[in-house]
Amino acid sequence: MTSSKFLLMMGWRRLSFAVALSACMMCFTSCDKYDLDKTDPEGWGASIYSYLAEDGHYTNTIRLIEDLGQKEVLAKTGSKTLFVADDDAFARFFSNNKWGVSRYEQLSESQKKLLLYGSMINNSYQINTLSSVGGDQGIIEGACVRRSTASTIYDSVQVVKVEDLPSMRPEDRKNNSCWAKFGDRKSVVLMNDLTTVPMVHFVEDFIANNHFLNSDINFLFNGKIDRKPGDAIVNGVNVGKMNIKCSNGFIHKLDEVALPLDNMAQLIANNPETSEFSKLLERFSAPYYVGKEITDRYNLFYNTNVDSVFQKRYFSLQARHELNTDDDNKVHQDLLEFDPGWNRYYINDEYVSGSDDELAVNRDMAFILAPTNEALAEYWKNGAGRILIDQYGTVENIPNDVVKELINNNFKVSFRSKGVQSKFPTILNDANDPMDVDPSKVKEVMVGCNGTVYVMNSIYSPTAFVSVKYPTVVNKTMKLINWAIDQNQYTVYLNSLNAYYSFFIPTNKAMLEYVNPATYGKMQPELYRFHYDETMNNPVWASVFAYNMETHEVGDSIGEIRNQPELMKQILKDVLDNCIVVNKNVEDGHEYYLTKAGTALRVRNVKAGVNGMTVEGSFQVNDSKKPLYVTEIYDQSANPALNKAGNGKCYILDSKPIMTTKKSVMEILGEHEEMSEMFKLFYLSGIYESIRNKTQAAVSGANISVFNSYHYTVYVPTNEAIKELQAQGKLPTYEQVQQEQANGNTEVVEQMQQRIADFVRLHIQDNAMFIGANPIEREKYETACLGSNGKFERIYVTLGDDNISIQINADDKNPAKVVKKEGLYNLQAREYFVPDLFLEKAQRVATSSSAVVHLIDKALYK
């Protein structure tokens, strides 16, 4: 949801009623037999107000209650929980606090509200029930870490000088222009968020149920708290005396004055040690007008007359709350993992009921690893960020789509699962590898209302800066492939440092020349020109043109495909899969390499390097006959000598993308007279299909039915070898089958076809074997032929440097070999099914299989 209207609606819901658990959840409250609005429970003593007034040590709290008109509320029956500090604690507070006030009289109306309402819950809770939540499945104990208070969005609103707004410096505006519209003002009324600030509490059951240690809690509060079993901490302050029963609720006495917590964005912005990291975050911030109704209420609350009030948000991804448009409806593609300024941040929509998000807020918060200014400076100068400075010159010149990778690697969505010191070993990076967060590198911990900030003396660089994904991150000319990587969730895959990738990356320019294989079966195949428009919600679209497969000329425009991100994602996934070679270095001296898609690439002239090295997909080999030249190479391989991580090399293609052939196995057999006898047998065997599962059509019209989304080798005996078997009576001839059909001998025909089918299936092997690929010592491979024992027959294959030998069994002394005649081996096929029975409607491939065809000098026969 992206509009200001939505943000206003959510904020008004927060204001309309104080969020709390229903009073009918009796075991949560201390009023299990009484209606506290009408009846004083027997033996419960004074009201909250009376208790505090009569004690004599809470004069500051009493003044807050009276000044804010809450005496009547807290003196009568009702249902409240109040966390209070005595006068000694207030004396310590007035001697040293962030507001700079030294006595009660200096407190503003807003500050008084923060002190009282931020410590009040609109229901009655004992300490041990604070960590329990209720929902459709009943009460869940030990699940709550945050809870709504009596505060409202109006309790603290800033009037910010324009020069103090984010990105108002000229050098910053190129990275964030959203605030520039305030340039002619002196100040702006700015809410940090249009949601209320929850209280954060650590209570025994929550700590135990989530396997936190006491030392974890001590670490969270920088060693200023020495937690013992049973202790409770509320907004960073220890509860010194718990569960003081009153007629209208509970009082819990705090050791010190507790203030509402800032959110993580505020904590980072207000800490001089993290000001540089805050500048990076502010690139993604924007002001949003809160609407006339809230502006009018603000004016009423503060007796003023401003024309507009704004709230500050951050462009972010989080589910159901994605924020990617600003107040002017401009789309922003660069999004943070979550909004660090969202007070009521939550990740689990399962616990949201209508407009009530309280249960979701209760259960978790986030955490951030925020580097100090010194750590960040070292990162740019001598660390992994040096590569970015070398490329862009200054930090200010590094674009937001690159900066977000760094930030998001240090944004973690769940405090409960990974956010305390004892769970640091479980924190994962953008490659899903252990992040190795070192507690000794934590300089300071700041607990906020929506998460915890660990101020770090180091920074955790994203793997994307050292992996094969790096060129797509830092080059706007590769936006399309970067989008495809993100949309298909390939980031973790390509960032893995436990693999080696040879990644052939087509530029945006190259993606203007993509012949869509799903359209090969149309009367007029189609060329897709892909475009990336960052101003659109769905930035990837395609213009479609007629394409002549014979002349390779681009014809008239057919139309455009817009606002179909799922279709774009699926088409580009196939592009990606055919560009990635896994765990093979294509510079190792061989010629053929299998891709992630199971198709083959032919790589030549490696030593010629940039503008000399070439790569060909099966389309380039079979159809266009034009290799693609590598125009740039990124070495992202590991280099221990330079203490550099990495996982491969990237080869940039600027003319066309790697594409796959139109030819099927049957088409290849039909094109070669030397394979004509096998072509007849394929036809007679019946192991081809034009429709699969009654829903998918074969693009070629006749796909091999035993293929199943994998890669295969098809061995084709010479015509002479097949005729020899037929002459020996071991294999029916085409003519014999035709004759029996003419004679009406159906049973005989079926027997003949089964013998032929078994013969053909024995020549189809799992795994594509190319002469010129990395050699393989003799290995057993399954064929498509089902033996009498119910198992697939196996053959023994040896892939040498210049030939392939095939044995029907381990003792075969006379193996079949490939006929090394140009044009009769290493022939590539790919067979496609589209998700529609009408080929003219096809836009994407549903499934595909690839194969390599070799002519061999003898038949395989059992």
PDB file of C-alpha atoms in Angstrom, residues 503-663:
ATOM      1  CA  PHE A 503      27.730 -15.720 -15.388  1.00  0.00           C
ATOM      2  CA  PHE A 504      27.050 -14.324 -18.860  1.00  0.00           C
ATOM      3  CA  ILE A 505      25.139 -11.079 -18.299  1.00  0.00           C
ATOM      4  CA  PRO A 506      23.193  -9.412 -21.122  1.00  0.00           C
ATOM      5  CA  THR A 507      22.936  -5.655 -20.828  1.00  0.00           C
ATOM      6  CA  ASN A 508      19.689  -3.728 -21.204  1.00  0.00           C
ATOM      7  CA  LYS A 509      20.743  -3.091 -24.799  1.00  0.00           C
ATOM      8  CA  ALA A 510      21.212  -6.798 -25.451  1.00  0.00           C
ATOM      9  CA  MET A 511      17.743  -7.487 -24.056  1.00  0.00           C
ATOM     10  CA  LEU A 512      16.255  -5.490 -26.908  1.00  0.00           C
ATOM     11  CA  GLU A 513      16.977  -8.498 -29.140  1.00  0.00           C
ATOM     12  CA  TYR A 514      15.333 -11.456 -27.402  1.00  0.00           C
ATOM     13  CA  VAL A 515      13.544 -13.970 -29.614  1.00  0.00           C
ATOM     14  CA  ASN A 516      10.984 -15.546 -27.305  1.00  0.00           C
ATOM     15  CA  PRO A 517      11.139 -19.364 -27.715  1.00  0.00           C
ATOM     16  CA  ALA A 518       7.513 -19.660 -26.571  1.00  0.00           C
ATOM     17  CA  THR A 519       6.570 -18.064 -29.904  1.00  0.00           C
ATOM     18  CA  TYR A 520       8.566 -20.465 -32.120  1.00  0.00           C
ATOM     19  CA  GLY A 521       5.349 -22.402 -32.820  1.00  0.00           C
ATOM     20  CA  LYS A 522       3.439 -19.356 -34.051  1.00  0.00           C
ATOM     21  CA  MET A 523       2.892 -18.578 -37.700  1.00  0.00           C
ATOM     22  CA  GLN A 524       5.015 -15.508 -36.982  1.00  0.00           C
ATOM     23  CA  PRO A 525       7.618 -15.892 -34.206  1.00  0.00           C
ATOM     24  CA  GLU A 526       8.172 -12.843 -32.040  1.00  0.00           C
ATOM     25  CA  LEU A 527      11.081 -10.739 -30.841  1.00  0.00           C
ATOM     26  CA  TYR A 528      10.692  -9.084 -27.439  1.00  0.00           C
ATOM     27  CA  ARG A 529      12.409  -5.802 -26.715  1.00  0.00           C
ATOM     28  CA  PHE A 530      12.580  -5.552 -22.922  1.00  0.00           C
ATOM     29  CA  HIS A 531      12.602  -2.142 -21.238  1.00  0.00           C
ATOM     30  CA  TYR A 532      13.180  -0.924 -17.688  1.00  0.00           C
ATOM     31  CA  ASP A 533      11.239   2.165 -16.616  1.00  0.00           C
ATOM     32  CA  GLU A 534      11.927   3.020 -12.979  1.00  0.00           C
ATOM     33  CA  THR A 535       9.067   5.509 -12.882  1.00  0.00           C
ATOM     34  CA  MET A 536       6.513   2.697 -13.150  1.00  0.00           C
ATOM     35  CA  ASN A 537       5.187   0.451 -10.393  1.00  0.00           C
ATOM     36  CA  ASN A 538       5.891  -2.477 -12.720  1.00  0.00           C
ATOM     37  CA  PRO A 539       9.124  -1.236 -14.276  1.00  0.00           C
ATOM     38  CA  VAL A 540       9.775  -4.088 -16.727  1.00  0.00           C
ATOM     39  CA  TRP A 541       7.773  -4.215 -19.939  1.00  0.00           C
ATOM     40  CA  ALA A 542       8.269  -5.454 -23.479  1.00  0.00           C
ATOM     41  CA  SER A 543       7.500  -4.207 -26.953  1.00  0.00           C
ATOM     42  CA  VAL A 544       6.784  -7.103 -29.320  1.00  0.00           C
ATOM     43  CA  PHE A 545       7.768  -7.382 -32.984  1.00  0.00           C
ATOM     44  CA  ALA A 546       7.387  -9.955 -35.724  1.00  0.00           C
ATOM     45  CA  TYR A 547      10.568 -11.963 -36.344  1.00  0.00           C
ATOM     46  CA  ASN A 548      11.654 -13.945 -39.397  1.00  0.00           C
ATOM     47  CA  MET A 549      13.536 -17.079 -38.298  1.00  0.00           C
ATOM     48  CA  GLU A 550      14.983 -17.579 -41.787  1.00  0.00           C
ATOM     49  CA  THR A 551      16.317 -14.099 -42.514  1.00  0.00           C
ATOM     50  CA  HIS A 552      16.494 -12.983 -38.856  1.00  0.00           C
ATOM     51  CA  GLU A 553      14.884  -9.713 -39.794  1.00  0.00           C
ATOM     52  CA  VAL A 554      12.726  -7.811 -37.342  1.00  0.00           C
ATOM     53  CA  GLY A 555       9.292  -6.997 -38.746  1.00  0.00           C
ATOM     54  CA  ASP A 556       6.380  -4.826 -37.750  1.00  0.00           C
ATOM     55  CA  SER A 557       5.394  -3.961 -34.217  1.00  0.00           C
ATOM     56  CA  ILE A 558       2.764  -6.318 -32.815  1.00  0.00           C
ATOM     57  CA  GLY A 559       2.100  -4.627 -29.492  1.00  0.00           C
ATOM     58  CA  GLU A 560       3.303  -4.071 -25.956  1.00  0.00           C
ATOM     59  CA  ILE A 561       3.174  -6.067 -22.746  1.00  0.00           C
ATOM     60  CA  ARG A 562       2.848  -3.823 -19.696  1.00  0.00           C
ATOM     61  CA  ASN A 563       1.862  -4.320 -16.072  1.00  0.00           C
ATOM     62  CA  GLN A 564       2.399  -8.063 -16.227  1.00  0.00           C
ATOM     63  CA  PRO A 565       5.284  -8.521 -13.770  1.00  0.00           C
ATOM     64  CA  GLU A 566       4.641 -12.239 -13.303  1.00  0.00           C
ATOM     65  CA  LEU A 567       4.933 -12.874 -17.042  1.00  0.00           C
ATOM     66  CA  MET A 568       8.091 -10.752 -17.286  1.00  0.00           C
ATOM     67  CA  LYS A 569       9.540 -12.577 -14.295  1.00  0.00           C
ATOM     68  CA  GLN A 570       8.919 -16.016 -15.826  1.00  0.00           C
ATOM     69  CA  ILE A 571      10.323 -15.134 -19.236  1.00  0.00           C
ATOM     70  CA  LEU A 572      13.431 -13.564 -17.725  1.00  0.00           C
ATOM     71  CA  LYS A 573      13.931 -16.561 -15.440  1.00  0.00           C
ATOM     72  CA  ASP A 574      14.566 -18.654 -18.528  1.00  0.00           C
ATOM     73  CA  VAL A 575      17.022 -16.028 -19.752  1.00  0.00           C
ATOM     74  CA  LEU A 576      18.821 -16.172 -16.408  1.00  0.00           C
ATOM     75  CA  ASP A 577      18.967 -19.955 -16.278  1.00  0.00           C
ATOM     76  CA  ASN A 578      20.577 -20.069 -19.712  1.00  0.00           C
ATOM     77  CA  CYS A 579      23.245 -17.536 -18.698  1.00  0.00           C
ATOM     78  CA  ILE A 580      24.560 -19.276 -15.581  1.00  0.00           C
ATOM     79  CA  VAL A 581      27.174 -22.023 -15.594  1.00  0.00           C
ATOM     80  CA  VAL A 582      27.498 -23.590 -12.153  1.00  0.00           C
ATOM     81  CA  ASN A 583      30.774 -24.813 -10.638  1.00  0.00           C
ATOM     82  CA  LYS A 584      32.628 -24.565 -13.931  1.00  0.00           C
ATOM     83  CA  ASN A 585      35.215 -22.051 -15.019  1.00  0.00           C
ATOM     84  CA  VAL A 586      34.545 -21.486 -18.717  1.00  0.00           C
ATOM     85  CA  GLU A 587      38.164 -20.468 -19.123  1.00  0.00           C
ATOM     86  CA  ASP A 588      39.459 -23.950 -18.247  1.00  0.00           C
ATOM     87  CA  GLY A 589      40.275 -24.845 -21.864  1.00  0.00           C
ATOM     88  CA  HIS A 590      37.137 -26.726 -22.880  1.00  0.00           C
ATOM     89  CA  GLU A 591      34.439 -25.656 -25.290  1.00  0.00           C
ATOM     90  CA  TYR A 592      31.043 -26.852 -24.040  1.00  0.00           C
ATOM     91  CA  TYR A 593      29.457 -26.111 -20.686  1.00  0.00           C
ATOM     92  CA  LEU A 594      26.012 -26.898 -19.316  1.00  0.00           C
ATOM     93  CA  THR A 595      23.955 -24.056 -17.900  1.00  0.00           C
ATOM     94  CA  LYS A 596      21.609 -24.036 -14.939  1.00  0.00           C
ATOM     95  CA  ALA A 597      18.799 -24.616 -17.448  1.00  0.00           C
ATOM     96  CA  GLY A 598      20.507 -27.790 -18.716  1.00  0.00           C
ATOM     97  CA  THR A 599      21.269 -26.218 -22.087  1.00  0.00           C
ATOM     98  CA  ALA A 600      24.796 -25.986 -23.460  1.00  0.00           C
ATOM     99  CA  LEU A 601      27.018 -23.007 -24.179  1.00  0.00           C
ATOM    100  CA  ARG A 602      29.868 -23.118 -26.667  1.00  0.00           C
ATOM    101  CA  VAL A 603      32.719 -20.894 -25.465  1.00  0.00           C
ATOM    102  CA  ARG A 604      35.634 -20.082 -27.757  1.00  0.00           C
ATOM    103  CA  ASN A 605      38.674 -17.793 -28.023  1.00  0.00           C
ATOM    104  CA  VAL A 606      38.958 -17.385 -24.252  1.00  0.00           C
ATOM    105  CA  LYS A 607      42.524 -16.176 -24.451  1.00  0.00           C
ATOM    106  CA  ALA A 608      41.473 -13.329 -26.729  1.00  0.00           C
ATOM    107  CA  GLY A 609      39.662 -11.774 -23.768  1.00  0.00           C
ATOM    108  CA  VAL A 610      37.377  -8.774 -24.125  1.00  0.00           C
ATOM    109  CA  ASN A 611      35.960  -8.348 -27.649  1.00  0.00           C
ATOM    110  CA  GLY A 612      37.607 -11.599 -28.727  1.00  0.00           C
ATOM    111  CA  MET A 613      36.124 -14.259 -26.470  1.00  0.00           C
ATOM    112  CA  THR A 614      32.809 -15.594 -27.774  1.00  0.00           C
ATOM    113  CA  VAL A 615      29.853 -17.537 -26.413  1.00  0.00           C
ATOM    114  CA  GLU A 616      26.987 -19.236 -28.225  1.00  0.00           C
ATOM    115  CA  GLY A 617      23.724 -20.620 -27.026  1.00  0.00           C
ATOM    116  CA  SER A 618      21.978 -23.202 -29.184  1.00  0.00           C
ATOM    117  CA  PHE A 619      20.136 -20.393 -31.031  1.00  0.00           C
ATOM    118  CA  GLN A 620      23.449 -18.832 -31.985  1.00  0.00           C
ATOM    119  CA  VAL A 621      24.858 -22.250 -33.010  1.00  0.00           C
ATOM    120  CA  ASN A 622      21.835 -23.571 -34.916  1.00  0.00           C
ATOM    121  CA  ASP A 623      19.819 -20.594 -36.034  1.00  0.00           C
ATOM    122  CA  SER A 624      21.573 -17.225 -36.273  1.00  0.00           C
ATOM    123  CA  LYS A 625      25.051 -18.721 -36.813  1.00  0.00           C
ATOM    124  CA  LYS A 626      26.514 -15.635 -35.130  1.00  0.00           C
ATOM    125  CA  PRO A 627      28.528 -15.903 -31.890  1.00  0.00           C
ATOM    126  CA  LEU A 628      28.221 -13.292 -29.147  1.00  0.00           C
ATOM    127  CA  TYR A 629      31.336 -11.342 -28.208  1.00  0.00           C
ATOM    128  CA  VAL A 630      32.183 -10.712 -24.568  1.00  0.00           C
ATOM    129  CA  THR A 631      32.520  -6.938 -24.174  1.00  0.00           C
ATOM    130  CA  GLU A 632      33.633  -6.786 -20.519  1.00  0.00           C
ATOM    131  CA  ILE A 633      34.795  -9.211 -17.834  1.00  0.00           C
ATOM    132  CA  TYR A 634      34.353  -8.863 -14.062  1.00  0.00           C
ATOM    133  CA  ASP A 635      36.619 -11.076 -12.015  1.00  0.00           C
ATOM    134  CA  GLN A 636      34.597 -11.841  -8.895  1.00  0.00           C
ATOM    135  CA  SER A 637      36.613 -14.915  -7.985  1.00  0.00           C
ATOM    136  CA  ALA A 638      38.156 -15.366  -4.557  1.00  0.00           C
ATOM    137  CA  ASN A 639      41.731 -14.209  -4.014  1.00  0.00           C
ATOM    138  CA  PRO A 640      43.111 -15.294  -0.613  1.00  0.00           C
ATOM    139  CA  ALA A 641      46.293 -13.319  -1.209  1.00  0.00           C
ATOM    140  CA  LEU A 642      44.215 -10.134  -1.291  1.00  0.00           C
ATOM    141  CA  ASN A 643      41.870 -11.369   1.442  1.00  0.00           C
ATOM    142  CA  LYS A 644      39.104 -11.184  -1.131  1.00  0.00           C
ATOM    143  CA  ALA A 645      36.005 -13.343  -1.147  1.00  0.00           C
ATOM    144  CA  GLY A 646      34.228 -14.142  -4.386  1.00  0.00           C
ATOM    145  CA  ASN A 647      32.460 -16.796  -6.389  1.00  0.00           C
ATOM    146  CA  GLY A 648      33.225 -16.560 -10.094  1.00  0.00           C
ATOM    147  CA  LYS A 649      33.491 -14.386 -13.166  1.00  0.00           C
ATOM    148  CA  CYS A 650      30.988 -12.307 -15.093  1.00  0.00           C
ATOM    149  CA  TYR A 651      31.044 -11.931 -18.868  1.00  0.00           C
ATOM    150  CA  ILE A 652      29.086  -9.009 -20.247  1.00  0.00           C
ATOM    151  CA  LEU A 653      27.154  -9.361 -23.516  1.00  0.00           C
ATOM    152  CA  ASP A 654      26.095  -6.117 -25.164  1.00  0.00           C
ATOM    153  CA  SER A 655      24.678  -7.186 -28.528  1.00  0.00           C
ATOM    154  CA  LYS A 656      22.178  -9.973 -27.849  1.00  0.00           C
ATOM    155  CA  PRO A 657      21.372 -12.340 -25.010  1.00  0.00           C
ATOM    156  CA  ILE A 658      22.148 -16.044 -25.069  1.00  0.00           C
ATOM    157  CA  MET A 659      19.155 -17.748 -26.650  1.00  0.00           C
ATOM    158  CA  THR A 660      18.080 -21.323 -27.271  1.00  0.00           C
ATOM    159  CA  THR A 661      17.245 -23.104 -30.473  1.00  0.00           C
ATOM    160  CA  LYS A 662      13.959 -23.713 -32.233  1.00  0.00           C
ATOM    161  CA  LYS A 663      15.012 -27.214 -33.271  1.00  0.00           C
TER     162      LYS A 663
END
